[in-house]
Short mmCIF file of C-alpha atoms in Angstrom, two decimals:
data_model
loop_
_atom_site.label_atom_id
_atom_site.label_comp_id
_atom_site.label_asym_id
_atom_site.label_seq_id
_atom_site.Cartn_x
_atom_site.Cartn_y
_atom_site.Cartn_z
CA MET A 1 32.47 13.74 63.12
CA ASN A 2 33.29 16.19 60.37
CA LYS A 3 32.83 19.86 61.64
CA LEU A 4 29.54 21.21 59.92
CA PHE A 5 29.84 24.95 61.01
CA GLY A 6 31.90 27.68 60.41
CA THR A 7 32.45 31.35 60.62
CA ASP A 8 29.10 32.19 59.18
CA GLY A 9 26.55 28.73 59.75
CA ILE A 10 27.26 25.75 56.91
CA ARG A 11 28.87 26.52 54.02
CA GLY A 12 29.44 24.24 50.62
CA ALA A 13 29.54 23.66 47.02
CA ALA A 14 25.45 23.18 46.43
CA ASN A 15 24.40 19.07 45.90
CA LYS A 16 27.73 18.01 47.42
CA TYR A 17 28.39 17.20 51.00
CA PRO A 18 27.12 19.05 53.73
CA ILE A 19 24.66 20.89 51.23
CA THR A 20 22.92 17.78 49.82
CA SER A 21 19.04 17.67 49.67
CA GLU A 22 19.72 14.22 52.26
CA MET A 23 21.84 16.21 54.86
CA VAL A 24 19.31 19.58 54.16
CA VAL A 25 16.70 17.58 55.67
CA LYS A 26 18.48 16.46 58.87
CA ILE A 27 19.62 20.47 59.44
CA GLY A 28 15.84 20.86 59.17
CA LYS A 29 14.66 18.18 61.52
CA ALA A 30 17.48 19.17 64.38
CA ALA A 31 16.79 22.65 64.03
CA ALA A 32 12.74 21.74 64.46
CA PHE A 33 14.03 19.94 67.21
CA PHE A 34 16.71 22.68 69.24
CA PHE A 35 13.99 25.77 68.63
CA LYS A 36 11.06 23.71 69.72
CA ASN A 37 8.96 25.51 72.54
CA SER A 38 5.69 24.49 74.28
CA GLY A 39 3.39 25.65 71.87
CA ARG A 40 3.80 26.05 68.16
CA THR A 41 7.48 26.40 66.74
CA LYS A 42 7.12 29.09 64.04
CA ILE A 43 10.93 28.98 62.24
CA ILE A 44 10.81 31.43 59.14
CA ILE A 45 13.13 30.49 56.15
CA GLY A 46 14.40 33.34 53.76
CA ARG A 47 17.84 32.95 50.60
CA ASP A 48 19.41 34.59 48.27
CA THR A 49 18.94 34.68 44.45
CA ARG A 50 21.53 31.19 43.76
CA ILE A 51 19.87 28.28 41.73
CA SER A 52 20.08 25.91 44.70
CA GLY A 53 18.01 28.28 46.94
CA ASP A 54 14.90 26.26 46.02
CA MET A 55 16.42 22.74 46.51
CA ILE A 56 17.63 23.74 49.78
CA GLU A 57 14.46 25.85 50.65
CA SER A 58 12.58 22.75 50.01
CA GLY A 59 14.28 20.28 52.22
CA LEU A 60 14.41 22.77 55.45
CA ALA A 61 11.01 23.39 54.67
CA SER A 62 10.01 19.39 55.15
CA GLY A 63 12.48 18.58 57.75
CA ILE A 64 11.53 21.26 60.19
CA CYS A 65 7.40 20.29 59.41
CA SER A 66 8.45 16.57 59.73
CA MET A 67 9.08 17.11 63.67
CA GLY A 68 5.56 19.69 63.92
CA ALA A 69 6.39 22.88 63.21
CA ASP A 70 5.59 25.57 60.78
CA VAL A 71 7.62 26.90 58.74
CA LEU A 72 7.38 30.74 56.88
CA LEU A 73 8.18 31.55 53.84
CA ALA A 74 10.33 35.00 53.58
CA GLY A 75 11.43 34.14 49.87
CA VAL A 76 14.71 36.15 49.08
CA ILE A 77 15.14 38.56 51.14
CA PRO A 78 18.82 39.92 52.45
CA THR A 79 19.83 37.53 55.31
CA PRO A 80 19.02 41.05 57.80
CA GLY A 81 15.43 41.01 56.65
CA VAL A 82 15.49 37.31 58.19
CA ALA A 83 16.51 38.30 61.41
CA PHE A 84 13.79 41.57 61.33
CA ASN A 85 10.84 39.01 60.20
CA VAL A 86 12.05 37.01 62.69
CA LEU A 87 11.17 39.85 65.73
CA LYS A 88 8.23 41.34 63.48
CA ASN A 89 6.47 38.03 63.34
CA GLU A 90 8.00 36.44 66.96
CA ALA A 91 8.91 33.28 65.30
CA ASP A 92 11.45 31.11 67.53
CA ALA A 93 14.29 31.30 64.55
CA GLY A 94 15.08 32.46 61.33
CA ILE A 95 17.50 30.34 58.66
CA VAL A 96 19.02 32.13 56.62
CA ILE A 97 19.82 30.23 52.87
CA SER A 98 23.17 31.94 51.41
CA ALA A 99 26.76 31.76 51.09
CA SER A 100 27.13 35.03 50.52
CA HIS A 101 29.51 36.94 48.66
CA ASN A 102 30.82 32.88 47.28
CA PRO A 103 30.12 31.90 43.78
CA TYR A 104 26.56 31.06 42.51
CA TYR A 105 27.41 27.05 42.85
CA ASP A 106 28.14 27.38 46.67
CA ASN A 107 25.54 27.96 49.28
CA GLY A 108 25.13 27.56 52.86
CA ILE A 109 22.95 27.54 56.10
CA LYS A 110 22.63 29.98 58.91
CA PHE A 111 20.58 30.34 61.45
CA PHE A 112 19.01 33.43 63.50
CA ASN A 113 17.45 32.80 67.12
CA ASN A 114 14.40 34.41 68.43
CA LYS A 115 15.96 37.20 69.25
CA GLY A 116 16.87 38.16 65.95
CA PHE A 117 20.61 37.58 66.82
CA LYS A 118 23.13 34.96 65.29
CA LEU A 119 23.79 31.64 67.36
CA SER A 120 26.77 31.21 69.85
CA ASP A 121 29.20 28.67 69.02
CA GLN A 122 27.50 26.60 71.87
CA ALA A 123 24.48 26.52 70.18
CA GLU A 124 25.67 25.77 66.68
CA THR A 125 27.63 23.02 68.52
CA GLU A 126 24.50 21.89 69.68
CA ILE A 127 22.56 21.63 66.26
CA GLU A 128 25.86 19.97 65.19
CA LYS A 129 25.48 17.16 67.44
CA LEU A 130 21.36 16.49 66.69
CA ILE A 131 22.21 16.12 63.13
CA PHE A 132 24.09 13.16 63.70
CA ASP A 133 22.44 12.00 66.75
CA GLU A 134 19.73 10.27 65.48
CA SER A 135 18.27 8.77 68.99
CA LYS A 136 17.60 12.40 69.92
CA SER A 137 16.30 13.88 66.78
CA GLN A 138 16.25 12.16 63.54
CA GLN A 139 14.16 8.92 64.31
CA LYS A 140 11.31 11.53 66.53
CA ASN A 141 9.22 12.73 63.52
CA CYS A 142 5.92 14.10 65.26
CA SER A 143 2.14 11.94 64.97
CA ASN A 144 0.82 12.82 61.77
CA GLU A 145 -2.03 14.67 63.10
CA LYS A 146 0.94 17.53 64.31
CA ILE A 147 2.44 17.16 60.86
CA GLY A 148 3.85 21.29 59.99
CA ARG A 149 2.42 23.63 57.35
CA ILE A 150 4.37 26.05 55.28
CA TYR A 151 3.41 29.93 55.00
CA LYS A 152 4.35 32.29 52.95
CA LEU A 153 4.65 35.39 54.58
CA LYS A 154 2.86 38.24 52.81
CA ASN A 155 5.24 40.99 52.62
CA PRO A 156 8.46 40.36 54.27
CA VAL A 157 10.78 42.46 51.71
CA LYS A 158 8.46 45.68 51.92
CA GLU A 159 8.17 45.62 55.54
CA TYR A 160 11.91 44.91 55.69
CA ALA A 161 12.31 47.95 53.27
CA ASP A 162 9.35 50.23 55.56
CA PHE A 163 11.52 49.63 59.02
CA LEU A 164 14.80 50.45 56.76
CA LYS A 165 13.12 53.82 55.90
CA ASN A 166 12.29 54.38 59.66
CA SER A 167 15.57 54.71 60.22
CA MET A 168 16.76 57.27 57.62
CA LEU A 169 16.59 61.25 57.45
CA PRO A 170 13.55 62.76 55.78
CA SER A 171 15.67 63.68 52.62
CA LEU A 172 18.66 63.33 50.81
CA GLU A 173 17.82 65.52 48.73
CA GLY A 174 20.93 66.73 46.17
CA ILE A 175 22.46 63.64 46.95
CA LYS A 176 23.91 61.53 42.99
CA ILE A 177 23.53 57.76 44.66
CA VAL A 178 24.57 54.74 42.34
CA ILE A 179 24.05 51.16 44.01
CA ASP A 180 25.33 47.77 43.05
CA CYS A 181 22.74 45.13 44.42
CA ALA A 182 24.93 41.88 43.27
CA ASN A 183 22.20 40.37 41.36
CA GLY A 184 21.56 38.83 45.02
CA ALA A 185 19.08 39.04 47.97
CA ALA A 186 19.05 43.00 48.15
CA CYS A 187 17.38 43.62 44.68
CA ARG A 188 14.06 44.48 45.33
CA ALA A 189 14.54 45.44 48.95
CA ALA A 190 17.18 48.36 48.19
CA SER A 191 15.06 48.99 44.93
CA LEU A 192 11.52 49.39 47.09
CA LEU A 193 14.16 51.98 49.78
CA PHE A 194 16.38 53.81 47.23
CA THR A 195 13.78 54.78 44.36
CA HIS A 196 11.77 56.79 47.86
CA LEU A 197 14.60 58.86 48.37
CA LYS A 198 14.58 62.84 47.85
CA ALA A 199 17.92 61.58 45.92
CA GLU A 200 19.38 60.80 42.27
CA VAL A 201 19.76 57.00 42.42
CA GLU A 202 20.78 54.23 39.92
CA ILE A 203 20.79 51.14 40.49
CA LEU A 204 23.44 48.39 39.23
CA PHE A 205 23.20 44.41 39.11
CA ILE A 206 18.89 43.85 39.71
CA ASN A 207 18.51 41.54 37.29
CA PRO A 208 19.30 37.76 39.10
CA ASN A 209 19.06 34.34 37.30
CA GLY A 210 20.19 32.01 39.60
CA GLU A 211 23.51 32.04 38.80
CA ASN A 212 24.76 35.77 38.07
CA ILE A 213 24.75 36.70 41.86
CA ASN A 214 28.22 38.25 43.10
CA TYR A 215 29.67 37.75 39.12
CA LYS A 216 31.86 40.39 38.04
CA CYS A 217 29.60 42.99 40.79
CA GLY A 218 28.91 42.89 44.36
CA SER A 219 31.10 44.63 47.54
CA GLU A 220 33.82 42.30 45.60
CA HIS A 221 33.60 43.19 42.45
CA PRO A 222 33.43 47.14 42.10
CA ASP A 223 34.73 47.82 39.22
CA ASP A 224 31.31 48.78 37.61
CA LEU A 225 30.40 50.53 39.97
CA ILE A 226 33.59 52.58 40.20
CA LYS A 227 33.14 53.74 36.46
CA LYS A 228 29.56 54.10 36.94
CA VAL A 229 30.41 56.84 39.90
CA ILE A 230 32.66 58.38 38.01
CA GLU A 231 30.78 58.72 34.71
CA LYS A 232 27.50 59.62 36.87
CA LYS A 233 29.77 62.35 38.92
CA ALA A 234 28.08 60.72 41.85
CA ASP A 235 28.63 61.24 45.70
CA VAL A 236 28.89 57.81 46.85
CA GLY A 237 28.65 54.54 45.17
CA PHE A 238 27.70 50.94 47.28
CA ALA A 239 27.60 47.41 46.47
CA PHE A 240 26.22 44.68 48.83
CA ASP A 241 27.26 41.30 48.59
CA GLY A 242 25.06 38.72 47.98
CA ASP A 243 23.10 38.13 51.09
CA GLY A 244 22.51 41.77 51.76
CA ASP A 245 24.20 41.94 54.87
CA ARG A 246 28.01 43.40 53.05
CA LEU A 247 28.72 47.24 51.92
CA THR A 248 31.33 48.13 50.03
CA ALA A 249 31.36 52.19 49.78
CA VAL A 250 33.15 54.08 46.93
CA ASP A 251 33.73 57.73 47.12
CA GLU A 252 33.10 60.78 44.97
CA LYS A 253 36.64 60.13 43.65
CA GLY A 254 35.85 56.59 42.77
CA ASP A 255 37.64 55.27 45.69
CA ARG A 256 37.04 52.19 47.28
CA LEU A 257 36.44 52.77 50.92
CA THR A 258 37.79 49.60 53.19
CA GLY A 259 35.33 48.70 55.67
CA ASP A 260 37.34 50.13 58.50
CA GLN A 261 37.53 53.85 57.15
CA VAL A 262 33.89 53.37 57.26
CA LEU A 263 33.52 52.47 60.71
CA ALA A 264 35.73 55.22 61.01
CA VAL A 265 33.68 57.90 59.42
CA CYS A 266 30.81 56.57 61.37
CA ALA A 267 32.43 56.38 64.76
CA ASN A 268 33.68 59.96 64.49
CA TYR A 269 30.55 61.53 63.62
CA LEU A 270 28.57 59.37 66.33
CA LYS A 271 30.95 60.29 68.60
CA LYS A 272 30.59 64.28 67.78
CA ASN A 273 26.60 64.20 68.32
CA LYS A 274 27.05 61.89 71.68
CA ARG A 275 25.16 59.07 70.21
CA LEU A 276 27.89 56.88 70.68
CA LYS A 277 27.58 54.51 73.59
CA ASN A 278 29.85 54.13 75.93
CA ASN A 279 32.55 55.79 73.96
CA ILE A 280 33.51 52.15 72.38
CA VAL A 281 33.70 50.47 68.93
CA ILE A 282 34.24 46.71 68.58
CA SER A 283 36.42 45.22 65.67
CA THR A 284 37.90 42.19 64.62
CA VAL A 285 41.90 41.29 64.80
CA MET A 286 41.91 41.52 61.48
CA SER A 287 41.46 45.27 61.16
CA ASN A 288 43.76 47.84 59.97
CA MET A 289 46.27 49.24 62.37
CA GLY A 290 45.11 52.95 61.00
CA LEU A 291 41.96 52.22 62.78
CA GLY A 292 42.78 51.86 65.85
CA ILE A 293 45.86 54.83 65.69
CA ALA A 294 42.31 56.77 64.33
CA LEU A 295 40.16 55.49 67.22
CA LYS A 296 42.77 56.71 70.05
CA ASP A 297 42.66 60.34 68.35
CA MET A 298 39.15 60.68 68.53
CA GLY A 299 39.47 59.76 72.00
CA ILE A 300 37.10 56.26 71.47
CA GLN A 301 37.93 53.43 72.84
CA HIS A 302 38.97 50.25 70.51
CA ILE A 303 37.93 46.62 71.47
CA LEU A 304 38.74 43.28 69.30
CA SER A 305 37.11 40.59 68.64
CA GLY A 306 37.44 37.00 66.79
CA VAL A 307 36.62 37.14 63.49
CA GLY A 308 33.63 36.57 62.10
CA ASP A 309 30.30 39.34 62.54
CA ARG A 310 28.74 36.94 65.01
CA TYR A 311 32.02 37.49 67.41
CA VAL A 312 31.77 41.63 66.53
CA MET A 313 27.83 40.94 67.63
CA GLU A 314 28.76 38.68 70.83
CA LYS A 315 31.65 41.92 72.11
CA MET A 316 29.17 44.14 71.57
CA ILE A 317 26.54 42.66 73.64
CA ALA A 318 29.20 42.56 76.41
CA LYS A 319 30.97 46.08 76.36
CA GLN A 320 27.55 48.02 75.69
CA ALA A 321 28.56 49.55 72.08
CA VAL A 322 26.64 50.43 69.55
CA LEU A 323 28.86 49.77 66.67
CA GLY A 324 30.77 47.60 65.51
CA GLY A 325 31.68 45.99 62.23
CA GLU A 326 34.68 44.14 60.86
CA ASP A 327 37.23 45.37 57.49
CA SER A 328 34.96 42.82 54.86
CA GLY A 329 32.42 45.67 55.28
CA HIS A 330 30.39 43.72 57.99
CA MET A 331 28.94 46.92 59.96
CA ILE A 332 26.39 46.24 62.96
CA PHE A 333 24.57 48.99 64.47
CA LEU A 334 23.01 47.63 67.59
CA ASP A 335 20.67 50.65 67.91
CA HIS A 336 18.67 50.12 65.23
CA HIS A 337 19.29 46.59 64.08
CA THR A 338 20.60 42.95 65.54
CA THR A 339 22.68 41.92 62.73
CA GLY A 340 25.30 43.65 60.30
CA ASP A 341 23.32 45.41 57.53
CA GLY A 342 24.40 46.40 54.34
CA ILE A 343 21.60 48.37 53.32
CA LEU A 344 21.04 50.00 56.85
CA SER A 345 25.07 50.97 56.72
CA ALA A 346 24.46 52.25 53.60
CA LEU A 347 21.86 54.80 55.16
CA ARG A 348 23.82 55.73 57.82
CA LEU A 349 26.44 56.89 55.89
CA LEU A 350 24.34 58.62 53.61
CA GLU A 351 23.25 60.54 56.92
CA VAL A 352 26.77 61.47 57.67
CA ILE A 353 27.30 63.27 53.76
CA LYS A 354 24.47 64.46 54.54
CA LYS A 355 24.78 66.22 57.85
CA GLU A 356 28.66 66.95 57.65
CA ALA A 357 28.01 68.57 53.72
CA LYS A 358 31.42 67.05 52.94
CA PRO A 359 32.30 64.72 50.56
CA LEU A 360 33.16 61.07 51.52
CA SER A 361 36.86 61.29 50.44
CA SER A 362 37.24 64.70 52.97
CA LEU A 363 35.21 62.80 55.73
CA ALA A 364 37.74 59.56 55.51
CA LYS A 365 40.70 61.41 55.91
CA VAL A 366 39.77 60.61 59.44
CA MET A 367 41.80 57.74 59.21
CA ASP A 368 45.00 56.66 57.32
CA VAL A 369 44.75 53.05 56.12
CA PHE A 370 48.43 51.16 56.33
CA PRO A 371 49.70 49.28 53.74
CA GLN A 372 47.61 45.93 53.92
CA VAL A 373 47.92 42.82 51.68
CA ILE A 374 45.80 40.01 52.46
CA ILE A 375 47.04 36.61 50.22
CA ASN A 376 44.98 33.60 50.17
CA VAL A 377 46.71 30.21 50.22
CA GLU A 378 44.61 27.32 49.18
CA VAL A 379 45.13 24.42 51.72
CA ASN A 380 43.68 20.78 51.84
CA LYS A 381 44.29 20.64 55.29
CA LYS A 382 43.79 23.02 58.28
CA PRO A 383 46.30 21.58 61.19
CA PRO A 384 46.56 24.54 64.46
CA ILE A 385 49.02 27.14 62.93
CA ASP A 386 50.99 27.14 66.43
CA THR A 387 51.93 23.55 65.47
CA ASP A 388 53.81 24.12 62.29
CA THR A 389 57.80 24.48 62.93
CA ASP A 390 57.99 26.08 59.69
CA ILE A 391 55.14 28.30 59.54
CA MET A 392 55.77 29.49 62.67
CA GLY A 393 59.47 30.24 62.02
CA ILE A 394 58.66 32.15 59.06
CA ILE A 395 55.72 34.09 61.00
CA LYS A 396 58.27 34.92 63.46
CA TYR A 397 61.16 35.92 61.73
CA VAL A 398 59.13 38.21 59.75
CA GLU A 399 57.46 39.85 62.90
CA SER A 400 61.29 40.34 64.01
CA ILE A 401 61.86 42.50 60.97
CA LEU A 402 58.26 44.53 61.67
CA GLY A 403 58.79 45.22 65.20
CA GLN A 404 56.03 47.60 66.48
CA LYS A 405 55.56 49.30 62.69
CA GLY A 406 53.44 46.03 61.17
CA ARG A 407 51.56 43.28 61.41
CA VAL A 408 51.50 39.51 60.73
CA LEU A 409 47.92 37.08 61.29
CA VAL A 410 47.81 33.74 59.62
CA ARG A 411 44.28 32.46 60.52
CA TYR A 412 42.01 29.84 58.36
CA SER A 413 39.14 30.98 56.55
CA GLY A 414 35.99 29.38 58.35
CA THR A 415 33.85 29.12 55.62
CA GLN A 416 36.31 27.98 52.61
CA PRO A 417 39.19 25.76 52.60
CA LEU A 418 41.86 29.02 52.79
CA CYS A 419 44.26 29.93 54.80
CA ARG A 420 44.56 33.55 55.12
CA ILE A 421 47.77 35.86 55.58
CA MET A 422 47.75 38.92 56.35
CA VAL A 423 50.68 41.40 56.39
CA GLU A 424 51.00 44.97 57.56
CA ALA A 425 54.26 47.11 56.67
CA PRO A 426 55.32 50.61 56.26
CA THR A 427 55.77 50.54 52.70
CA ASN A 428 53.29 48.15 50.26
CA ASP A 429 56.26 46.71 48.89
CA ASP A 430 57.02 45.32 52.14
CA ALA A 431 53.94 44.06 52.86
CA GLN A 432 53.76 42.30 49.86
CA LYS A 433 56.96 40.44 49.76
CA TYR A 434 56.58 39.45 53.30
CA ALA A 435 52.68 37.93 52.67
CA LYS A 436 54.52 36.30 49.53
CA MET A 437 57.75 34.93 51.76
CA ILE A 438 54.63 33.04 54.58
CA ALA A 439 52.02 32.05 51.88
CA ASP A 440 54.90 30.20 50.06
CA THR A 441 56.01 28.48 52.81
CA VAL A 442 52.39 27.40 53.90
CA LYS A 443 51.16 26.34 50.49
CA ASP A 444 54.18 23.88 50.70
CA LYS A 445 53.54 22.97 54.55
CA LEU A 446 49.17 22.28 53.99
CA PHE A 447 48.80 21.74 50.22
CA ARG A 448 50.31 19.00 49.20
CA SER A 449 48.89 16.04 47.09
CA THR A 450 46.47 13.48 48.63
#
């Protein structure tokens, strides 16, 4: 049985396995079976702006209803907006149709439980078993009088935006902001929220057509945002990814902050204001070495998790932390929401800028970023890295050269056919050189024509 779930749900090219109409119906049926309760099961479905969203939404809804569960459609809405609406509507689960920062031709499916949290590995494994084990779910359609119904939520995006509004400062007057919505799920929510601020706001990329999501825009492509921040002499720029759970921040000089820098800025502010519960910050093993040093200098305990925002969340819950995130831009403020939220992260950073009355470039100096290079190598197989003697040999060689002055991390992407090579070193040239050495070996060993 092929493993469907990666680090952030099920993902692939739309209309190709596993994101086919036939497979999506099975996923919907399995989800309804897994999340069923003693009464009438309710499952919320939200999506981003991809052209394939309608097809996947219809398939999921069909599968869910065939099992006697009801569907509540939220339409186009950020991923964290689905989590919010699960809680507000007391639903049994939420399903998000999105491939995050990927191109429009990809899509994916991920889940929230009835508490608004992403699922554990164990829960995903159980759903995967149900998808392929017809004796447990596929052949047990409900009787015709119990078939589920499909309802549209009335104002899911506005209610989500109102929820965010309640977590922000009363006034951001005097701050000039530029926002890039990636032609994605955050377009309407961000427009509803930021146009009501007492700040000067310009919003870019808010005209989705099904195919332009993340295209030369959004958190992965902030070039136009940077130009506009400089042109408008803005105080800050924000870019969201396609599903609105990730943030890229740009300072008033047009310099892009890493997710780790944003985390360090927020951690420093929360600690100073005695709001950093248990004095702990969670980040992943991909975090820049500079973050750990900065947090140590602040007197904050730094705990690492696996890669993926749900692993950050799991560690936050275990350690009772309120702040965590990834260098990629997923930020979790657990005292405000149950999942990573790009818009909420922007609001929190705006609070810091306003209260500290300092430019973002100055605030970001709390952390020195170590030169870091990440190379993504396309692979057509994913054997355990530590079983390949050639790859392990070059990794150990580079590690022996870097010693305590650098770091190497090699791992597979959980959502794409890629191997990620990350090297930190005293200089950018060193990081580039050693990352390329490892990448060349990985490419030679893991991408052979079949």
